[in-house]
Amino acid sequence: MIRYSASMVETLADNLSQELSLVRADPLQPILIITRSGGLQRWLKQRLATHLGTSGYGDGVTAGIDCRTLSHYETQLRGEESAWSWPLMTSDILTCLDELRDHKDFAQVNSYLSGASQRPLRHKSFAEATAQRFSRYVTWNFDTLQHWLSGEFVTDDGSPLADNHRWQAVLWNHLCMMRSSSPEQDRDLVCHTAQQVAVSYAHIALFCPSQITDFQAQLLRTMDEVHPLHVSSLTPAQSPRLELHHIITGFTGASLLVDDTLNSIEPHVNILDDPARSHTLLTGVQLAMSGGETTAELDDSLQIHTGYSDHVGEILSDLVVGLLNDDPTLEPKDILIVADRMEDNHGQLSALFSHDESLDAHPRHRVRGSLPAPPGGDPSSELIAHLFSLINSRATAEDLITLCSSALIMEHFGLTATDLERITNLVTASGIRWGVNAEHRRTHHMHDFPHNTWMAGLSRMVLGVGVSEDDMTWRGSVLPHDVVDSETIRLVETLGILITHVRDCVTTWCTPATYHQWAGRLRESLHTLTNPGPCLSLNIANTWESNTTDLMSCAEAESDFHRLVASSRKEPLFLNGNLAIAPLQAMSGVPFRVIIVYGLEAESFPRHLNMDGDDPLGVHPGHHPRNIDHQIFADLLRSARDKLIIVRNGFDTFTMHPRPTPSVERFLTLVVESLTNDHRSASHMEVDHCLPRTTHPTPSIDSVPRVSLAKVQSRTTPSAEPLLAEVTLTALSHHFANPGASWLRRYGGITGSSLEEPEGLPTTIPLSLSALDRWAVVNRSLTALLAGHDPSAILEAEMRRGTLPPGPEGITLGQQGVKQASRIFSQAQRYLSSQVSWRNITWEFPSGILIGSVTVHGDMVVDVQAGTVRPHHHIAAWITLLSLKVTHPDIPWTAMLIGPQTLRLTTPSVEQCEQHLTYLVELYVRTGHLPMPLPAEPSALFARYSSRGLAIPHTSLDDRLSRLWARDPSWSYLWATPQEMKAEPPLDGDTRGKPLFDSRFETLAHEVYSPLIEAGGGS
């Protein structure tokens, strides 16, 4: 092997062109060039074309040169499907699992797969996961598999396999024995084929490989035996300076693995001289990464631009326009924009750099961008592909939302982002989980259970248009789901068209049809679900329309559809005068004068790896996604000639807090600081585009970090706000029942649902009920009993709601819920039988007026709860009771809180009620601009002991506070920890006398809850 090494890819390409320009014995014999990626391949072909015509021998045309990537060349030699690819291994592994059922090392596996006849999907998924793992072992852990075949059950480092992993070695050996072959024979066959293919080429070159598997290394050795393999590789990223060496080699370990692999073939190495370059900060970093001694001065060749997420696109386009305006020699083709997560950024980049030739167009719209095709292809192909996937899948609620969010469907039905949110809520509330209809579940042996399907959920919505859910009127197997407003009715109509069409597809597409009929089926779907315009791709129309005889099954049609769509996609163009825009990895190694890296986020780059606990060999360093991503960035850094610019979302849109810094920025900072001997180098590279904001958008869970929001927002405002002239009884009760959520809603405009972590749509039928689900059944049953419905009708309705498990288990759980609700109802009957009346509340206090209305039964306030009556119920009822006493003092008011247990609250004298209520209302008004550290249950626990002069049980108190912080996110947005809340000192107005405690929490807990405890509550 002859190896050429340089720090610049242009030097390697020019040297290769000199080699190819030499006269060959047979000028018609082709040349093979193997590259790392398609982007580098296309650039290299263009570079060679510009040089071969000026060398004196060539004609300037790259005819007779075959370009392949290393993985594509390996696939070509193996054939379309390798015998050791995971799809072909899956069926054989299923057979092996049956034959090894009694093996001593398979006890744990058999326990997991027990009852496989009832759970065929688990059996299949286990075999697929094992096959994928074995396929990766063949690629990256080949020598270890050979040890297994020889009887040495070891890991890559030679240590014995753990007992719970030995089954993999046994299974692997049995698989090879059953097939009467091993990957070594497959590799020998591929290498023999490579020798035969290599003879047909006059010259074989490997250009800038980025990773080489063990299998590919053997393939290269075989090719080198036929022809001296000419390898062009970048100088390994390492530095002679000790402090830089550890930084660089730790970041670019993948390139060192490639270097070790190439050295193992014992090459003859030629070091090429790179042309002289201007000395900038960027070139200094590049020289440091290529093993050269260098220093650097600060300039603008390395830049990091950060801004708010909703302004980052504008920052990018302004930068491109500014670069072109500032440098007359710079053209759009000299700039490369690479984007992380192209599937998320494609639409924005396409809009930013859409071409507009009108004279009055903004300069940024005169720059045409060459983008790759949208991920997944055109929208009509994506829609058809999704319909195909629904036929043989479970068709979950998420699949239905994905279908609704198709751009073509949203345009056809006039759906907005808000409509999609409402549809998601409708789908969840109607009980849709999976399966288009009952028949669609037949393959899963669930066709006798019609609930939770798309059609069942649609039936609930349609019935709910005309019948209330509370009426307990059902039709067939479904209970209505209330649909009241006209906008929701419109969305139900849209869902009806979509779901019924998908049902028709599931029913008809399973029947084989001719190619011509399949084209008609797809055309009908596009006509039903989209506006006029989208049509079948030309490849499908030309191929399928003319064939009216041959039959094709659904699986065959889906496979052929994907093949034709893939063949119709075109590669993006670049170096054609347009601005090149590409995914992060597609143009790795291609040199550009300016490279802009867009959209890096610490959460997604580098990619994380979820370790597989069943993987005894781990992930090879050359295949670790973190190492691959780091190497991609290092290649981009070495490919930029004038400038490297990073543009990313650096600040939270709502709180203006800095977002986490990606590791690539920290790497740049460390290298630059080492080169410049200046710890302020990072601040020189960074450009902050954030401006002070006068308004704040409505926050979401992604934009509001779990920090003290009160400190960010309200505690920087004036210490007081105008006193309220009017307080409603409802607002006062809510404020003390849940002070955290109430304050966020009142002053931050944040609802409780926006604070909770988003959960995916439920996609499985419940086999049991959680505590919350059980409470929901009891609560619905109790509401129905209070409305006068019969228990048997309530149970029937609950079964038709689709929230209970199928079969006898669901009936039992439903009966238990109705029985528990009936017990609570019977306890409440004696209090609810009194005459119902409504009492108005109008009471003046020093700072304003309290108003409201209370429903009473005789002289009692009755509150019926499906679950345990807790302190937040107590405090709300206490405030209501005080309000009644001060406005209607002649009546002996009591409050009855009824649940599994019953609690009675009584009132003290009118004077004491006025004192207590005045304190609570003034506290609400005077200190309302600050969050109140008064969580109900811990506060009641503290007051129970403090009011009696007993020692406070701090361990139990801290435990309840910790559970509350984990359960209710409202508190963690106000105080990061319970300890932070407890450390807050009392304020003026928190107490009616001399403070008895050092913390505001303890002071308020004692003052607010001690009177309640004396009245019989708070326990």
PDB file of C-alpha atoms in Angstrom, residues 101 108 141 161 281 375 395 436 447 449 459 505 521 529 609 656 661 680 682 719 810 878 953 966 1009:
ATOM      1  CA  ARG A 101     -35.027 -24.085  24.767  1.00  0.00           C
ATOM      2  CA  GLN A 108     -33.366 -16.375  31.637  1.00  0.00           C
ATOM      3  CA  ASN A 141     -16.201  -7.627  16.622  1.00  0.00           C
ATOM      4  CA  LEU A 161     -18.484 -13.653  29.430  1.00  0.00           C
ATOM      5  CA  LEU A 281      -6.692  31.901  14.045  1.00  0.00           C
ATOM      6  CA  PRO A 375     -36.097  13.970   4.348  1.00  0.00           C
ATOM      7  CA  ALA A 395     -52.001   1.757  13.790  1.00  0.00           C
ATOM      8  CA  VAL A 436     -58.133   0.903  12.812  1.00  0.00           C
ATOM      9  CA  HIS A 447     -60.654  -8.887  17.076  1.00  0.00           C
ATOM     10  CA  PHE A 449     -62.487  -6.453  21.616  1.00  0.00           C
ATOM     11  CA  SER A 459     -68.116   6.600  16.886  1.00  0.00           C
ATOM     12  CA  CYS A 505     -57.613   1.042   2.635  1.00  0.00           C
ATOM     13  CA  ARG A 521     -55.816   2.866  -5.392  1.00  0.00           C
ATOM     14  CA  LEU A 529     -57.095  13.310   1.237  1.00  0.00           C
ATOM     15  CA  LEU A 609     -25.921   6.366  23.153  1.00  0.00           C
ATOM     16  CA  MET A 656     -33.249  34.697  28.679  1.00  0.00           C
ATOM     17  CA  THR A 661     -22.880  24.915  25.488  1.00  0.00           C
ATOM     18  CA  ARG A 680     -10.452  35.543  27.165  1.00  0.00           C
ATOM     19  CA  ALA A 682     -13.678  32.490  23.933  1.00  0.00           C
ATOM     20  CA  SER A 719     -41.981  45.318  46.015  1.00  0.00           C
ATOM     21  CA  GLY A 810     -62.032  -4.938  33.157  1.00  0.00           C
ATOM     22  CA  TRP A 878     -62.524  26.453  55.759  1.00  0.00           C
ATOM     23  CA  PRO A 953     -41.098  15.808  63.037  1.00  0.00           C
ATOM     24  CA  ALA A 966     -41.269  15.468  42.595  1.00  0.00           C
ATOM     25  CA  TYR A1009     -53.540  26.190  59.523  1.00  0.00           C
TER      26      TYR A1009
END
